Coordinates of C-alpha atoms and ligand atoms in Angstrom, one line a residue:
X29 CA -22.7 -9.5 -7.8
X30 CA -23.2 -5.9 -8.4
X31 CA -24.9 -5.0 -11.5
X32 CA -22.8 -3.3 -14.6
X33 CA -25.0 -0.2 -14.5
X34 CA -24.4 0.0 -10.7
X35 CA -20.7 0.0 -10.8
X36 CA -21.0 2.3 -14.2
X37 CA -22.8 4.7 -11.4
X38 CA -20.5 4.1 -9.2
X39 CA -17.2 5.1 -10.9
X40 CA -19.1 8.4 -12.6
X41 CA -19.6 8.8 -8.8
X42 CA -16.0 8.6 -7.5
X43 CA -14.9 10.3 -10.8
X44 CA -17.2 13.6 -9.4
X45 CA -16.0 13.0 -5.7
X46 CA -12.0 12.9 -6.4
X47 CA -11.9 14.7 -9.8
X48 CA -9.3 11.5 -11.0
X49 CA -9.8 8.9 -13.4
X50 CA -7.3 6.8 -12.2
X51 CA -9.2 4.1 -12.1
X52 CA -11.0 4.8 -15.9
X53 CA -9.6 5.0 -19.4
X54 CA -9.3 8.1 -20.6
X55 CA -11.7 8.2 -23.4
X56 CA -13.2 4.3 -22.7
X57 CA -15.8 2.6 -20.4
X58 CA -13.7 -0.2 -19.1
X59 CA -17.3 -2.0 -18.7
X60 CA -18.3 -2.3 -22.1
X61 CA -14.8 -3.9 -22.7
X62 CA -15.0 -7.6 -23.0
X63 CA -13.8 -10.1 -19.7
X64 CA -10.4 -11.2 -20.2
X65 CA -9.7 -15.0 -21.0
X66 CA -8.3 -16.6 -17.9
X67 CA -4.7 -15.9 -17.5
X68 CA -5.3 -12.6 -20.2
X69 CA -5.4 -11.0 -16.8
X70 CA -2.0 -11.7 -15.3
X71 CA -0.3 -12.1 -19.3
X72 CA -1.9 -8.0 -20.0
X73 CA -0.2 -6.8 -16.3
X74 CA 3.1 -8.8 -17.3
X75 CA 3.5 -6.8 -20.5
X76 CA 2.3 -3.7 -19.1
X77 CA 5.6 -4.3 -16.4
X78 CA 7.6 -5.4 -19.0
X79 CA 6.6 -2.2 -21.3
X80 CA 7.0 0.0 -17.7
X81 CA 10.2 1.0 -17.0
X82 CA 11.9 -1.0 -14.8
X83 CA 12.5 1.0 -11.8
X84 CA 14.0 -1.9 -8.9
X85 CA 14.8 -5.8 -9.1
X86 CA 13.2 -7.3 -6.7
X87 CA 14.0 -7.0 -3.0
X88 CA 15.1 -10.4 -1.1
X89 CA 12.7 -10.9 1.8
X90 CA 14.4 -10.2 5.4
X91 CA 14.3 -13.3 7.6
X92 CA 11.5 -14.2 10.4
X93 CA 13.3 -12.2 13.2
X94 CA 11.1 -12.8 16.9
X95 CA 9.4 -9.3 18.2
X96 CA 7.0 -8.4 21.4
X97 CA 3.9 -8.6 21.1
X98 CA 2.3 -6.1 22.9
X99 CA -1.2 -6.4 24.3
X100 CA -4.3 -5.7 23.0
X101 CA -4.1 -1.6 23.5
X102 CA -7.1 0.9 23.3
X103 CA -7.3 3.2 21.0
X104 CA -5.1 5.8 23.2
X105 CA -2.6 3.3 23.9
X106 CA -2.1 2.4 20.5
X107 CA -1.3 6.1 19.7
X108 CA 1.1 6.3 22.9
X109 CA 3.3 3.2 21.7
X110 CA 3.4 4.1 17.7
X111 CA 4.7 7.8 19.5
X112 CA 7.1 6.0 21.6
X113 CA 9.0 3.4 19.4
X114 CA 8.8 6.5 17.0
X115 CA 10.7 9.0 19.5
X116 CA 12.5 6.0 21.3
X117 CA 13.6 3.8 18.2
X118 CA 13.0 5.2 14.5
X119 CA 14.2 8.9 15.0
X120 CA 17.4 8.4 15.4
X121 CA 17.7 5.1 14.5
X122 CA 21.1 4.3 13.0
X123 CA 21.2 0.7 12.5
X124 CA 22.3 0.9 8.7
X125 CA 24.3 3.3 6.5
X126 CA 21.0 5.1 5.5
X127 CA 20.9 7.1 8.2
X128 CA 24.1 9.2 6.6
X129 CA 22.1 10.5 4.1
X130 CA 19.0 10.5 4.9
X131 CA 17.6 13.9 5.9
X132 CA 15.3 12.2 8.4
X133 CA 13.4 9.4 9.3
X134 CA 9.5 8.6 7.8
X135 CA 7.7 6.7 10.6
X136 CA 4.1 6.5 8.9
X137 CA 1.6 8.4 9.6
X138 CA -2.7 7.9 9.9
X139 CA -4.7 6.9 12.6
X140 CA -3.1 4.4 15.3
X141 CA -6.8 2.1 15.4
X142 CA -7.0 1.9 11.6
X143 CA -8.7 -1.3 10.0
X144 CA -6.7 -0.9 6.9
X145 CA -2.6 -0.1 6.7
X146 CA -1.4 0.5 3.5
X147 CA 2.5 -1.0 3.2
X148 CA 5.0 0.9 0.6
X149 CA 8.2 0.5 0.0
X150 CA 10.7 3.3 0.9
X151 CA 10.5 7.2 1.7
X152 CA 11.4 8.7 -1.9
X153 CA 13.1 12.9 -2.0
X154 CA 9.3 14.2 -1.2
X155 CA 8.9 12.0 1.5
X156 CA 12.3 12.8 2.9
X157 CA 11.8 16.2 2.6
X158 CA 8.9 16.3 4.7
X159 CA 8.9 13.5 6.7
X160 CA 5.9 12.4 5.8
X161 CA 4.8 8.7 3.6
X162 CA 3.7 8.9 0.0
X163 CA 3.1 12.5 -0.9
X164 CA 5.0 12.8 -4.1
X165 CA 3.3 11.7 -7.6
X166 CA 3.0 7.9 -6.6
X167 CA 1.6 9.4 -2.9
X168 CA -1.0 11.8 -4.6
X169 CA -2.7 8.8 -6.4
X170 CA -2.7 6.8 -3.5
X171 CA -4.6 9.4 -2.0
X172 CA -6.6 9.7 -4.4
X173 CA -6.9 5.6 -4.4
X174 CA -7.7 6.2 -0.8
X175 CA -10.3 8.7 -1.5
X176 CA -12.1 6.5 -3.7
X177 CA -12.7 4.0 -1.2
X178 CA -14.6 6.1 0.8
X179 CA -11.7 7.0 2.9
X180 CA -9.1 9.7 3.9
X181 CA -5.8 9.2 4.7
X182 CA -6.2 10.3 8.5
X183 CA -8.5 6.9 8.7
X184 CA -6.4 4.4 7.6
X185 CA -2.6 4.2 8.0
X186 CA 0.3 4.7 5.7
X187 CA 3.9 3.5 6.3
X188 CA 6.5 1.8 4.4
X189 CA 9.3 -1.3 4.7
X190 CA 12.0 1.2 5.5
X191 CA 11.8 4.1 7.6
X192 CA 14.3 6.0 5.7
X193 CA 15.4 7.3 1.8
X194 CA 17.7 4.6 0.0
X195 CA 20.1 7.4 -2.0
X196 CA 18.8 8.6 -5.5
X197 CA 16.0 5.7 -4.9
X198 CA 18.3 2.9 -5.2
X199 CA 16.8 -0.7 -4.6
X200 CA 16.7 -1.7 -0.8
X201 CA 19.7 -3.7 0.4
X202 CA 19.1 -6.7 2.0
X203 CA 20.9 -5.3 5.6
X204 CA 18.5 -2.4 5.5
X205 CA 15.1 -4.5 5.3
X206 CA 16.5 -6.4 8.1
X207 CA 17.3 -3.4 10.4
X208 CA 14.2 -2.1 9.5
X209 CA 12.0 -5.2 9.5
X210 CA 11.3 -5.4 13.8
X211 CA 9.9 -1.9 13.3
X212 CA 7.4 -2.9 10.7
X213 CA 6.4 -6.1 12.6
X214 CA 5.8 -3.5 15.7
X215 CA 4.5 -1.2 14.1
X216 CA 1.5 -3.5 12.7
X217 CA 1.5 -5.5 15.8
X218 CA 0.4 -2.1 17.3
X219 CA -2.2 -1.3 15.0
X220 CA -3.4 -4.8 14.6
X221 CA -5.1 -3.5 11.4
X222 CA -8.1 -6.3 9.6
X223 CA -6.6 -5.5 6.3
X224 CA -3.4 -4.6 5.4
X225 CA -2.7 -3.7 1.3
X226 CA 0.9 -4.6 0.3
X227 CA 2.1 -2.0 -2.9
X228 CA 4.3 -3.4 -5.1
X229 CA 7.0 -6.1 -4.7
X230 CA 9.3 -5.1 -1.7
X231 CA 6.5 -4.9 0.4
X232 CA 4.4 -8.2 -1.1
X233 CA 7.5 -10.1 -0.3
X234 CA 9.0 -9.3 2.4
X235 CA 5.5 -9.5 4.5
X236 CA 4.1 -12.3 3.1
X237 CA 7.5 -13.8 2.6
X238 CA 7.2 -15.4 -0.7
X239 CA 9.4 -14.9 -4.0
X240 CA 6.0 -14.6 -6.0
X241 CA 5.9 -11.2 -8.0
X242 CA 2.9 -8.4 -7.7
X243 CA 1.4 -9.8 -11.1
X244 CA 0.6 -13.1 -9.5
X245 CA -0.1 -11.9 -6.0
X246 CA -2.4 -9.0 -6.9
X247 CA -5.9 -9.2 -6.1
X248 CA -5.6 -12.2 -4.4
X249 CA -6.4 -12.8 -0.7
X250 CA -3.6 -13.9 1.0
X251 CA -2.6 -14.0 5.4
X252 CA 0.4 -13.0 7.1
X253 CA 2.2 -15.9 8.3
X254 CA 2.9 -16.5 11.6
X255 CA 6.3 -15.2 11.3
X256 CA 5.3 -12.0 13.0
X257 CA 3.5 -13.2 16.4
X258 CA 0.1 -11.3 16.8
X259 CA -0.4 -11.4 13.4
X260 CA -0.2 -14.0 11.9
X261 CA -3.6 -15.0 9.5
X262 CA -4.2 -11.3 9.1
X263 CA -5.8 -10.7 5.5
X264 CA -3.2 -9.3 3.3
X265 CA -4.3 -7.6 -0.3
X266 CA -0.9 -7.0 -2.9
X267 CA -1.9 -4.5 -5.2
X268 CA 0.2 -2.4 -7.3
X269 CA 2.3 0.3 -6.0
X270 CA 0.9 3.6 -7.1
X271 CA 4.1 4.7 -9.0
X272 CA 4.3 1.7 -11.2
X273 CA 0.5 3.0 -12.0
X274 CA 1.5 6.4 -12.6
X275 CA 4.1 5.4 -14.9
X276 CA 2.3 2.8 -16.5
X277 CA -1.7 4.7 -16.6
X278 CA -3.4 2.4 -18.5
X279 CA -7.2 1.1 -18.5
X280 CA -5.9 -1.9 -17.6
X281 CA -3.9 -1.4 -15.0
X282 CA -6.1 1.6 -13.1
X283 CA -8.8 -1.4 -13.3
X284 CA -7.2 -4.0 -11.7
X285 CA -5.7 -1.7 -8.7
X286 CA -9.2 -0.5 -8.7
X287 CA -11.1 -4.2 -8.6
X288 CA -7.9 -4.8 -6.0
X289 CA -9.1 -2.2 -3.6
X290 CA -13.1 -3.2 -4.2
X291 CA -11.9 -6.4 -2.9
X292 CA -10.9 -4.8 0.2
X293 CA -14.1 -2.4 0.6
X294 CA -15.9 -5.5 0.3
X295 CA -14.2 -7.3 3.0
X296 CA -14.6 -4.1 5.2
X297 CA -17.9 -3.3 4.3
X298 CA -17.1 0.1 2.6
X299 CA -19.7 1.3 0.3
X300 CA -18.5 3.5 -2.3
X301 CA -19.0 6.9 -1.7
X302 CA -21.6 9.1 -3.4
X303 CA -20.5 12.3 -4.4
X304 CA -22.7 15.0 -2.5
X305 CA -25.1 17.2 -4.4
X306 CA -24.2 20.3 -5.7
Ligands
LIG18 N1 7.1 5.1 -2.6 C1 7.0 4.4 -1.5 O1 7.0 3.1 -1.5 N2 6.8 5.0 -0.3 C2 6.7 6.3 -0.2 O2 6.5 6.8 0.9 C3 6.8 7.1 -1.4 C4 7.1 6.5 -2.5

């Protein structure tokens, strides 16, 4: 258990490294607040959701659906097949009516031997723009979440549940998880990440198929079930997604995504970074 004046350090440290306080109340020390009563935790997230406006119901699982399972692949090969069922499969991928508006596909992107893979939800405008995963406002914080860890985003990787923009944002249909779903399952099969961070619900669900919400899940450990041969048992972290914490930037929530992703440095042995002398 680290000591208070340790993690105090430690956040003054991160705040220096990234310049963000995501993680910090603005004017507050989160530490000298008292520890919630058990079940204050999930009851202070609910009405921060609640008080959040409510961007998506909740997306319907897609059903266990049986993929390859590719062998164990080096580093090299890894990058070789996530190229491949990119060029061969996502590109030009037309499996559901997304593909008529979308102005092109959003593969993921990081490094193909990555212990951690962070899971979002859909390619928003930004990310349809440039092809790219989570670089509008929800991507910079994760970036900046990223950072915090003692990471960048070219050493862990970044995709999403659908490859491609739902129009004007809209929820995920159920056809369009399920034409995207074998991608995903490859896609992680490939990596064969240690960790992989669900954000938000879509995600949560649909990988760890369970109706439970974020609120309950987060900062939980949970494993992938078997449904996805390769991987099943793999830890699985929900946290959540970065633009429910933009839009809802309170102490409260910035610490529990925070504690969320501590949970995960733990479990890879990331030390939190110290910001280098001036
Ligand atoms: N939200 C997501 O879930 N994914 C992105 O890539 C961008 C925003």
């Amino acid at each position: 258990m680290n000591h208070p004046i340790d993690i105090a350090q430690q956040l003054l440290a991160i705040e220096q490294l990234v310049g963000a306080d995501w993680y910090l109340p603005r004017n507050r020390n989160p530490l000298s607040e008292p520890t919630p009563a058990p079940g204050a935790r999930a009851a202070g997230a609910a009405a921060a959701m609640a008080a959040a406006p409510q961007r998506r119901p909740l997306a319907p699982p897609p059903p266990p659906e049986p993929v390859e399972i590719p062998a164990e692949l080096s580093p090299e090969g890894k990058a070789s097949a996530l190229a491949a069922l990119n060029n061969d499969e996502v590109s030009s991928c037309a499996k559901c009516v997304l593909c008529q508006t979308r102005t092109q596909t959003v593969f993921g992107e990081g490094d193909p031997n990555a212990d951690l893979v962070f899971v979002g939800e859909a390619p928003g405008a930004d990310e349809d723009e440039q092809g790219k995963p989570f670089v509008g406002k929800g991507g910079q914080l994760l970036t900046k979440m990223i950072t915090a860890m003692g990471l960048s985003r070219e050493e862990v990787f970044i995709v999403n549940t659908l490859k491609c923009r739902p129009p004007g944002n809209r929820d995920p249909k159920r056809d369009e998880l399920e034409a995207c779903w074998s991608i995903l399952t490859r896609q992680l099969q490939i990596i064969r990440p240690k960790v992989i961070v669900t954000l938000g619900n879509p995600s949560t669900r649909s990988l760890l198929q369970t109706q439970a919400g974020i609120t309950k899940l987060r900062g939980t450990w949970q494993t992938l079930p078997d449904h996805a041969p390769g991987l099943g048992g793999t830890k699985v972290m929900p946290t959540f997604h970065p633009s429910f914490v933009t839009r809802c930037y309170t102490a409260e929530v910035r610490g529990q995504a925070w504690s969320d992703l501590q949970m995960v440095m733990e479990e890879l042995g990331l030390k939190t970074p110290t910001p280098k002398k001036e």
